[in-house]
CSV table of C-alpha atoms in Angstrom, one decimal:
chain,number,residue,atom,x,y,z
A,453,UNK,CA,16.3,130.3,111.8
A,454,UNK,CA,15.9,129.6,107.9
A,455,UNK,CA,17.1,133.3,106.4
A,456,UNK,CA,14.5,133.6,103.1
A,457,UNK,CA,16.4,134.5,99.9
A,458,UNK,CA,16.5,136.9,97.1
A,459,UNK,CA,13.8,137.7,94.7
A,460,UNK,CA,15.8,139.8,91.8
A,461,UNK,CA,13.4,141.1,89.0
A,462,UNK,CA,15.8,141.8,85.7
A,463,UNK,CA,13.5,144.3,83.8
A,464,UNK,CA,14.2,146.7,80.9
A,465,UNK,CA,12.3,148.3,77.8
A,466,UNK,CA,11.3,145.6,75.6
A,467,UNK,CA,13.2,144.5,73.1
A,468,UNK,CA,16.7,145.0,75.1
A,469,UNK,CA,17.2,141.7,75.7
A,470,UNK,CA,16.3,140.1,79.2
A,471,UNK,CA,14.8,136.8,77.4
A,472,UNK,CA,18.4,136.1,76.0
A,473,UNK,CA,20.5,137.4,79.2
A,474,UNK,CA,18.0,135.0,81.3
A,475,UNK,CA,18.0,132.3,79.3
A,476,UNK,CA,22.4,132.8,79.2
A,477,UNK,CA,22.1,132.7,82.8
A,478,UNK,CA,20.1,129.9,83.6
A,479,UNK,CA,22.5,128.1,81.1
A,480,UNK,CA,25.7,128.6,83.5
A,481,UNK,CA,25.5,125.5,85.6
A,482,UNK,CA,26.5,127.5,88.8
A,483,UNK,CA,23.8,129.8,88.7
A,484,UNK,CA,22.1,130.2,92.2
A,485,UNK,CA,19.1,130.8,92.4
A,486,UNK,CA,16.3,129.5,90.6
A,487,UNK,CA,13.5,131.1,87.3
A,488,UNK,CA,10.5,132.0,88.2
A,489,UNK,CA,8.5,130.1,85.2
A,490,UNK,CA,5.7,132.9,84.0
A,491,UNK,CA,1.7,132.0,83.2
A,492,UNK,CA,0.2,132.7,79.9
A,493,UNK,CA,-2.8,132.5,77.8
A,494,UNK,CA,-1.2,133.0,74.6
A,495,UNK,CA,-0.1,129.2,72.5
A,496,UNK,CA,3.0,128.1,72.8
A,497,UNK,CA,5.1,128.2,70.2
A,498,UNK,CA,6.5,125.6,68.1
A,499,UNK,CA,8.9,123.5,70.7
A,500,UNK,CA,7.8,125.7,73.5
A,501,UNK,CA,7.2,122.4,77.0
A,502,UNK,CA,4.3,123.6,79.4
A,503,UNK,CA,6.1,124.3,83.2
A,504,UNK,CA,8.8,124.4,81.0
A,505,UNK,CA,9.0,127.8,78.5
A,506,UNK,CA,5.8,129.0,80.2
A,507,UNK,CA,2.4,127.2,82.5
A,508,UNK,CA,-0.1,127.7,79.9
A,509,UNK,CA,-3.5,128.5,80.8
A,510,UNK,CA,-7.0,129.5,78.9
A,511,UNK,CA,-8.2,133.3,79.8
A,512,UNK,CA,-10.7,131.4,81.6
A,513,UNK,CA,-8.1,130.4,83.6
A,514,UNK,CA,-6.1,133.2,83.8
A,515,UNK,CA,-8.6,135.1,85.0
A,516,UNK,CA,-9.8,132.8,88.0
A,517,UNK,CA,-6.1,132.8,89.2
A,518,UNK,CA,-5.9,136.9,88.7
A,519,UNK,CA,-9.4,136.6,90.5
A,520,UNK,CA,-8.0,134.6,94.1
A,521,UNK,CA,-4.9,137.0,93.7
A,522,UNK,CA,-3.1,134.2,92.8
A,523,UNK,CA,-0.5,136.2,90.3
A,524,UNK,CA,2.2,138.5,91.8
A,525,UNK,CA,2.2,140.7,88.4
A,526,UNK,CA,0.3,140.4,85.7
A,527,UNK,CA,0.1,142.1,82.3
A,528,UNK,CA,-2.4,142.4,79.7
A,529,UNK,CA,-0.3,142.6,76.3
A,530,UNK,CA,-1.1,141.7,72.4
A,531,UNK,CA,-4.7,140.5,73.9
A,532,UNK,CA,-3.0,137.9,75.7
A,533,UNK,CA,-1.9,137.7,79.9
A,534,UNK,CA,1.2,136.7,80.3
A,535,UNK,CA,1.8,137.6,85.2
A,536,UNK,CA,3.7,136.1,88.0
A,537,UNK,CA,1.7,134.0,89.6
A,538,UNK,CA,2.5,134.4,94.1
A,539,UNK,CA,2.1,130.5,95.0
A,540,UNK,CA,6.0,129.4,93.7
A,541,UNK,CA,7.9,132.6,94.4
A,542,UNK,CA,6.8,132.9,97.5
A,543,UNK,CA,8.5,128.8,99.0
A,544,UNK,CA,11.7,129.2,97.2
A,545,UNK,CA,12.0,132.8,99.0
A,546,UNK,CA,10.7,130.3,102.4
A,547,UNK,CA,13.0,127.8,101.3
A,548,UNK,CA,16.1,130.2,101.6
A,549,UNK,CA,16.6,130.3,97.7
A,550,UNK,CA,16.9,133.1,95.8
A,551,UNK,CA,14.9,133.2,92.9
A,552,UNK,CA,15.2,135.1,90.1
A,553,UNK,CA,11.8,136.9,87.5
A,554,UNK,CA,11.6,138.3,83.8
A,555,UNK,CA,9.3,140.7,83.0
A,556,UNK,CA,8.2,143.9,82.1
A,557,UNK,CA,8.1,147.4,83.2
A,558,UNK,CA,4.6,147.8,84.8
A,559,UNK,CA,4.8,144.4,86.4
A,560,UNK,CA,8.5,144.8,87.7
A,561,UNK,CA,5.9,148.1,88.8
A,562,UNK,CA,3.9,145.5,89.9
A,563,UNK,CA,6.6,143.4,92.3
A,564,UNK,CA,8.0,146.9,93.5
A,565,UNK,CA,5.2,147.7,95.4
A,566,UNK,CA,4.6,144.4,97.0
A,567,UNK,CA,7.9,143.5,97.5
A,568,UNK,CA,9.8,146.8,98.5
A,569,UNK,CA,12.6,144.7,99.5
A,570,UNK,CA,13.8,143.5,96.3
A,571,UNK,CA,16.0,144.2,93.7
A,572,UNK,CA,15.7,145.4,90.7
A,573,UNK,CA,18.0,145.2,87.7
A,574,UNK,CA,17.3,147.3,85.2
A,575,UNK,CA,19.2,145.2,81.8
A,576,UNK,CA,19.3,149.0,79.7
A,577,UNK,CA,20.6,148.6,75.7
A,578,UNK,CA,23.5,150.3,75.4
A,579,UNK,CA,22.7,154.2,74.2
A,580,UNK,CA,24.2,155.6,77.4
A,581,UNK,CA,28.1,154.6,75.5
A,582,UNK,CA,26.3,154.6,72.4
A,583,UNK,CA,25.4,158.4,73.2
A,584,UNK,CA,28.6,159.1,74.0
A,585,UNK,CA,30.4,157.9,70.9
A,586,UNK,CA,27.8,160.6,69.0
A,587,UNK,CA,29.0,163.1,70.9
A,588,UNK,CA,32.6,162.5,69.9
A,589,UNK,CA,32.1,162.4,66.6
A,590,UNK,CA,29.5,164.8,66.7
A,591,UNK,CA,31.4,166.4,63.1
A,592,UNK,CA,29.7,163.4,61.3
A,593,UNK,CA,26.0,163.2,62.9
A,594,UNK,CA,23.2,165.0,61.8
A,595,UNK,CA,21.7,167.5,64.7
A,596,UNK,CA,18.5,164.7,64.1
A,597,UNK,CA,20.2,162.1,64.6
A,598,UNK,CA,21.6,163.4,68.1
A,599,UNK,CA,18.0,164.6,69.2
A,600,UNK,CA,16.7,161.0,69.5
A,601,UNK,CA,19.6,159.6,71.2
A,602,UNK,CA,19.3,161.7,73.3
A,603,UNK,CA,14.9,161.8,73.6
A,604,UNK,CA,15.5,157.9,73.9
A,605,UNK,CA,18.3,158.6,76.9
A,606,UNK,CA,16.2,160.7,78.6
A,607,UNK,CA,13.2,157.9,78.5
A,608,UNK,CA,15.0,155.4,80.1
A,609,UNK,CA,16.2,157.5,81.8
A,610,UNK,CA,12.4,158.1,84.0
A,611,UNK,CA,12.6,153.8,83.4
A,612,UNK,CA,15.2,152.8,85.6
A,613,UNK,CA,14.3,154.9,88.6
A,614,UNK,CA,12.3,152.0,90.4
A,615,UNK,CA,15.7,150.0,90.2
A,616,UNK,CA,18.2,149.7,92.2
A,617,UNK,CA,20.8,148.5,89.9
A,618,UNK,CA,20.8,149.3,85.9
A,619,UNK,CA,22.5,146.8,83.2
A,620,UNK,CA,24.0,147.5,79.4
A,621,UNK,CA,23.3,144.5,77.7
A,622,UNK,CA,26.4,145.8,75.7
A,623,UNK,CA,28.0,141.9,75.7
A,624,UNK,CA,25.7,139.2,76.9
A,625,UNK,CA,28.9,137.9,78.7
A,626,UNK,CA,28.7,140.9,80.7
A,627,UNK,CA,25.6,141.4,81.5
A,628,UNK,CA,25.7,138.1,82.7
A,629,UNK,CA,27.8,138.2,84.4
A,630,UNK,CA,27.0,141.7,86.1
A,631,UNK,CA,23.8,140.0,87.7
A,632,UNK,CA,25.6,137.8,89.7
A,633,UNK,CA,27.8,140.0,90.6
A,634,UNK,CA,25.1,141.7,92.0
A,635,UNK,CA,23.7,139.0,93.7
A,636,UNK,CA,26.5,137.8,95.3
A,637,UNK,CA,27.7,141.4,96.5
A,638,UNK,CA,23.3,141.7,98.0
A,639,UNK,CA,24.6,138.2,100.5
A,640,UNK,CA,27.4,140.9,101.0
A,641,UNK,CA,25.4,144.0,102.5
A,642,UNK,CA,26.1,144.9,105.7
A,643,UNK,CA,22.4,145.2,106.8
A,644,UNK,CA,21.8,141.8,105.7
A,645,UNK,CA,24.5,140.0,107.9
A,646,UNK,CA,23.8,142.2,110.7
A,647,UNK,CA,20.2,140.6,110.6
A,648,UNK,CA,21.2,137.2,110.7
A,649,UNK,CA,24.0,138.0,113.6
A,650,UNK,CA,21.5,139.5,115.5
A,651,UNK,CA,19.1,136.1,115.2
A,652,UNK,CA,21.9,133.9,115.9
A,653,UNK,CA,23.2,135.8,119.3
A,654,UNK,CA,19.7,136.3,120.5
A,655,UNK,CA,18.9,132.5,119.5
A,656,UNK,CA,21.1,132.2,123.5
B,521,UNK,CA,33.3,164.5,81.9
B,522,UNK,CA,35.5,161.7,83.4
B,523,UNK,CA,33.5,159.9,85.6
B,524,UNK,CA,35.6,159.5,89.1
B,525,UNK,CA,36.7,156.1,90.0
B,526,UNK,CA,35.5,154.5,94.1
B,527,UNK,CA,37.2,155.0,97.0
B,528,UNK,CA,37.2,150.9,98.4
B,529,UNK,CA,38.8,150.3,102.2
B,530,UNK,CA,38.8,147.0,103.0
B,531,UNK,CA,39.4,146.5,106.3
B,532,UNK,CA,38.8,144.3,109.5
B,533,UNK,CA,39.7,142.8,112.9
B,534,UNK,CA,43.7,142.1,112.5
B,535,UNK,CA,44.5,138.5,112.3
B,536,UNK,CA,41.5,138.3,110.2
B,537,UNK,CA,43.8,137.5,106.4
B,538,UNK,CA,43.7,141.4,105.3
B,539,UNK,CA,46.9,141.5,104.0
B,540,UNK,CA,46.1,137.5,102.4
B,541,UNK,CA,43.3,138.6,100.2
B,542,UNK,CA,44.9,142.0,99.5
B,543,UNK,CA,47.3,139.8,98.1
B,544,UNK,CA,45.2,137.1,96.8
B,545,UNK,CA,43.2,139.8,94.5
B,546,UNK,CA,46.4,141.6,93.5
B,547,UNK,CA,47.1,139.2,92.3
B,548,UNK,CA,45.1,138.5,89.9
B,549,UNK,CA,45.6,139.5,86.3
B,550,UNK,CA,41.6,141.3,86.2
B,551,UNK,CA,41.6,142.7,88.9
B,552,UNK,CA,40.9,146.4,87.5
B,553,UNK,CA,41.5,148.8,90.9
B,554,UNK,CA,45.0,150.5,92.0
B,555,UNK,CA,46.6,149.2,95.3
B,556,UNK,CA,46.7,151.9,97.3
B,557,UNK,CA,50.9,151.5,98.4
B,558,UNK,CA,50.9,152.6,103.0
B,559,UNK,CA,52.9,154.1,104.6
B,560,UNK,CA,55.2,152.7,107.6
B,561,UNK,CA,57.8,154.2,109.5
B,562,UNK,CA,58.9,150.3,110.5
B,563,UNK,CA,62.4,148.9,109.2
B,564,UNK,CA,61.8,146.9,106.0
B,565,UNK,CA,61.8,143.1,106.9
B,566,UNK,CA,63.5,140.6,104.2
B,567,UNK,CA,62.8,141.1,101.2
B,568,UNK,CA,60.5,143.8,101.3
B,569,UNK,CA,60.5,147.0,98.7
B,570,UNK,CA,60.4,151.1,99.4
B,571,UNK,CA,57.7,151.7,97.3
B,572,UNK,CA,56.4,148.1,96.8
B,573,UNK,CA,55.7,147.7,100.3
B,574,UNK,CA,55.7,149.9,101.7
B,575,UNK,CA,56.6,153.6,101.7
B,576,UNK,CA,59.9,153.8,104.5
B,577,UNK,CA,60.0,156.8,105.8
B,578,UNK,CA,61.6,157.5,108.8
B,579,UNK,CA,60.0,158.9,112.1
B,580,UNK,CA,61.0,163.0,111.3
B,581,UNK,CA,59.8,162.5,107.8
B,582,UNK,CA,56.6,160.9,108.5
B,583,UNK,CA,55.2,163.7,111.6
B,584,UNK,CA,56.4,165.8,108.4
B,585,UNK,CA,54.0,165.0,106.2
B,586,UNK,CA,51.0,164.8,109.5
B,587,UNK,CA,51.3,168.0,110.1
B,588,UNK,CA,50.8,169.3,106.6
B,589,UNK,CA,47.8,166.5,106.3
B,590,UNK,CA,48.9,165.1,103.1
B,591,UNK,CA,47.9,161.3,105.6
B,592,UNK,CA,45.2,160.1,104.2
B,593,UNK,CA,45.1,157.9,107.6
B,594,UNK,CA,47.0,157.8,110.0
B,595,UNK,CA,47.8,155.4,113.5
B,596,UNK,CA,50.6,154.0,115.6
B,597,UNK,CA,50.9,150.4,115.9
B,598,UNK,CA,53.5,149.2,117.9
B,599,UNK,CA,55.2,152.0,117.9
B,600,UNK,CA,55.2,152.6,114.0
B,601,UNK,CA,53.8,155.4,112.6
B,602,UNK,CA,51.2,153.4,109.5
B,603,UNK,CA,49.1,156.0,106.4
B,604,UNK,CA,47.5,156.1,103.9
B,605,UNK,CA,49.3,159.4,101.6
B,606,UNK,CA,46.7,161.4,99.7
B,607,UNK,CA,47.7,162.4,96.5
B,608,UNK,CA,48.0,159.1,95.0
B,609,UNK,CA,44.2,158.3,96.3
B,610,UNK,CA,43.2,161.9,94.7
B,611,UNK,CA,44.9,161.1,92.3
B,612,UNK,CA,43.5,157.8,90.8
B,613,UNK,CA,40.6,158.6,92.2
B,614,UNK,CA,40.2,161.4,89.4
B,615,UNK,CA,41.6,159.9,86.7
B,616,UNK,CA,38.3,158.0,86.7
B,617,UNK,CA,40.6,155.1,88.6
B,618,UNK,CA,39.2,152.7,91.2
B,619,UNK,CA,41.8,153.1,94.3
B,620,UNK,CA,41.6,149.8,96.7
B,621,UNK,CA,42.7,150.3,100.7
B,622,UNK,CA,44.3,148.0,103.8
B,623,UNK,CA,43.1,149.4,106.9
B,624,UNK,CA,42.8,149.0,110.2
B,625,UNK,CA,39.1,149.7,112.0
B,626,UNK,CA,40.8,153.0,112.8
B,627,UNK,CA,42.0,154.5,110.5
B,628,UNK,CA,38.9,153.4,108.5
B,629,UNK,CA,37.3,155.1,110.8
B,630,UNK,CA,39.3,158.0,109.5
B,631,UNK,CA,38.6,157.2,105.5
B,632,UNK,CA,35.0,157.6,106.3
B,633,UNK,CA,34.3,160.0,107.2
B,634,UNK,CA,36.6,162.4,104.4
B,635,UNK,CA,34.4,160.0,102.2
B,636,UNK,CA,31.5,158.9,103.8
B,637,UNK,CA,30.9,158.7,100.2
B,638,UNK,CA,33.5,154.8,99.6
B,639,UNK,CA,32.9,151.9,99.4
B,640,UNK,CA,33.4,150.1,103.0
B,641,UNK,CA,33.5,146.3,102.7
B,642,UNK,CA,33.6,145.1,106.7
B,643,UNK,CA,36.1,141.1,106.1
B,644,UNK,CA,35.6,139.2,108.8
B,645,UNK,CA,36.7,135.6,110.3
B,646,UNK,CA,34.2,133.3,109.7
B,647,UNK,CA,32.9,133.2,113.2
B,648,UNK,CA,28.7,133.1,112.4
B,649,UNK,CA,28.8,130.3,110.4
B,650,UNK,CA,31.5,128.6,113.5
B,651,UNK,CA,28.7,129.9,116.1
B,652,UNK,CA,26.3,128.1,114.2
B,653,UNK,CA,28.0,124.9,114.0
B,654,UNK,CA,28.8,125.0,117.4
B,655,UNK,CA,25.2,126.0,118.2
B,656,UNK,CA,23.8,122.8,116.8
B,657,UNK,CA,26.2,120.7,118.3
B,658,UNK,CA,26.2,122.3,121.7
B,659,UNK,CA,25.6,119.4,123.6
B,660,UNK,CA,29.8,118.7,122.4
B,661,UNK,CA,30.6,121.4,123.3
B,662,UNK,CA,31.5,123.6,127.5
B,663,UNK,CA,29.2,126.3,128.1
B,664,UNK,CA,32.0,128.6,127.8
B,665,UNK,CA,33.3,127.7,124.6
B,666,UNK,CA,29.8,128.6,122.9
B,667,UNK,CA,30.1,132.1,125.6
B,668,UNK,CA,32.9,132.8,123.9
B,669,UNK,CA,31.9,132.5,120.3
B,670,UNK,CA,29.5,134.9,121.4
B,671,UNK,CA,31.4,137.5,123.6
B,672,UNK,CA,33.3,137.7,120.0
B,673,UNK,CA,30.1,138.1,117.7
B,674,UNK,CA,28.6,141.0,119.3
B,675,UNK,CA,31.8,142.7,119.2
B,676,UNK,CA,32.3,142.8,115.7
B,677,UNK,CA,28.3,143.1,115.7
B,678,UNK,CA,29.8,146.5,117.1
B,679,UNK,CA,32.9,146.7,114.0
B,680,UNK,CA,30.2,146.2,111.2
B,681,UNK,CA,27.9,149.5,111.7
B,682,UNK,CA,30.2,151.3,110.1
B,683,UNK,CA,30.8,149.2,106.8
B,684,UNK,CA,28.6,149.1,103.9
B,685,UNK,CA,29.5,145.4,103.6
B,686,UNK,CA,30.6,142.1,105.3
B,687,UNK,CA,33.1,139.8,103.7
B,688,UNK,CA,33.3,136.3,105.5
B,689,UNK,CA,37.0,135.4,105.1
B,690,UNK,CA,36.5,131.7,104.7
B,691,UNK,CA,37.9,131.1,102.0
B,692,UNK,CA,40.4,133.6,100.0
B,693,UNK,CA,39.0,132.9,96.7
B,694,UNK,CA,36.4,133.0,97.9
B,695,UNK,CA,36.8,136.3,99.8
B,696,UNK,CA,38.0,137.1,96.6
B,697,UNK,CA,35.8,136.4,94.4
B,698,UNK,CA,33.0,138.7,96.8
B,699,UNK,CA,35.1,141.3,97.5
B,700,UNK,CA,35.7,142.0,93.1
B,701,UNK,CA,31.2,140.9,92.6
B,702,UNK,CA,31.0,144.0,95.2
B,703,UNK,CA,32.7,146.5,93.4
B,704,UNK,CA,31.3,145.3,89.7
B,705,UNK,CA,28.1,146.1,91.1
B,706,UNK,CA,29.2,149.4,93.3
B,707,UNK,CA,29.7,150.3,88.6
B,708,UNK,CA,25.8,149.9,88.4
B,709,UNK,CA,23.5,151.7,91.3
B,710,UNK,CA,21.3,153.4,89.3
B,711,UNK,CA,22.1,156.4,92.3
B,712,UNK,CA,25.8,156.3,89.8
B,713,UNK,CA,24.7,155.5,86.2
B,714,UNK,CA,21.4,158.2,86.2
B,715,UNK,CA,24.5,161.0,87.7
B,716,UNK,CA,26.3,159.1,84.5
B,717,UNK,CA,23.0,159.8,82.0
B,718,UNK,CA,23.2,163.3,83.5
B,719,UNK,CA,25.6,164.4,83.1
B,720,UNK,CA,25.4,163.5,79.4
B,721,UNK,CA,22.5,164.8,79.0
B,722,UNK,CA,23.2,168.0,80.2
B,723,UNK,CA,26.9,168.4,77.6
B,724,UNK,CA,23.5,169.6,75.8
């Protein structure tokens, strides 16, 4: 009878502000989904708390978990491992709660393979609007600047192909609102509601 | 270069409160879409204003517009015609603005045929939650009451099949929030953003 929660994945190019947006979302009291804390082998920075910011593990521990299939996704980044423990994700979904992951693009690709029914949101830099402005003010920009922007836009376009939604990070508050709106909307998708009805009607 | 607006269609079983929800949405100052005023041959009620509540027409005028293909959808209901003038809808979409229609289910079916890319939202009575409650408190309900509820749920299930989203009208404010969230989310759908990027990149 228990309906499963939604797996929400926020990703995007590095430097786009995924962490800032995630922190803002979870500082809002009306956020109804849970955050999946990542695991890492890097040393904690000043003020970081084990089990709050990250689960801090040794390299040996981390590699043991990889071998046991305990990670939903992982990647090595500047000599350190980063990953998502799979058990907490599954337990949360089974409890019918939505869970939120904020991960790198290569991790998102791994999750998409295992959870194609997840909700994949690409956080994009405001390059499209910027590009528009640069084209409009064409006279004042060099050809090089415009070509560079075009190249970046093409790269982003390729990356976003795996995602269901694209949220422009033009303003943090707006980006958070859009992400929360997407989660609300997904719960109203006809296929989901229909599945609920059908389950209900079979009961008798 | 102008991106087209979204055609948003709110429909649902009669008596579910479509009109009330629509009025609430358009009383909110942050609503960013436009309302498509319906046309009717029924006589205005006290306080109703032509061009605000409805466009009031004679039967002859209405039938003339049907013949000229000037209606996106129409239906006869208790001896009167009701319909949506197509020109205003097209002009609004071409201006890049979203437009909102609140119409009966048979009208929604006609619109779906002409605008399959529209956003179709089914407003449902809170029958699913009610059904859940009635099953939970089974001992206290007669078999007849539960069977009636089951029948209604099955009929609604059939009706909602043409729609993209289902919004339960359990509380007007919540229903309005969900509808607005759906519109925000749809603007973030990857296919739409991708189309915008592609248009942009072709420019050069």
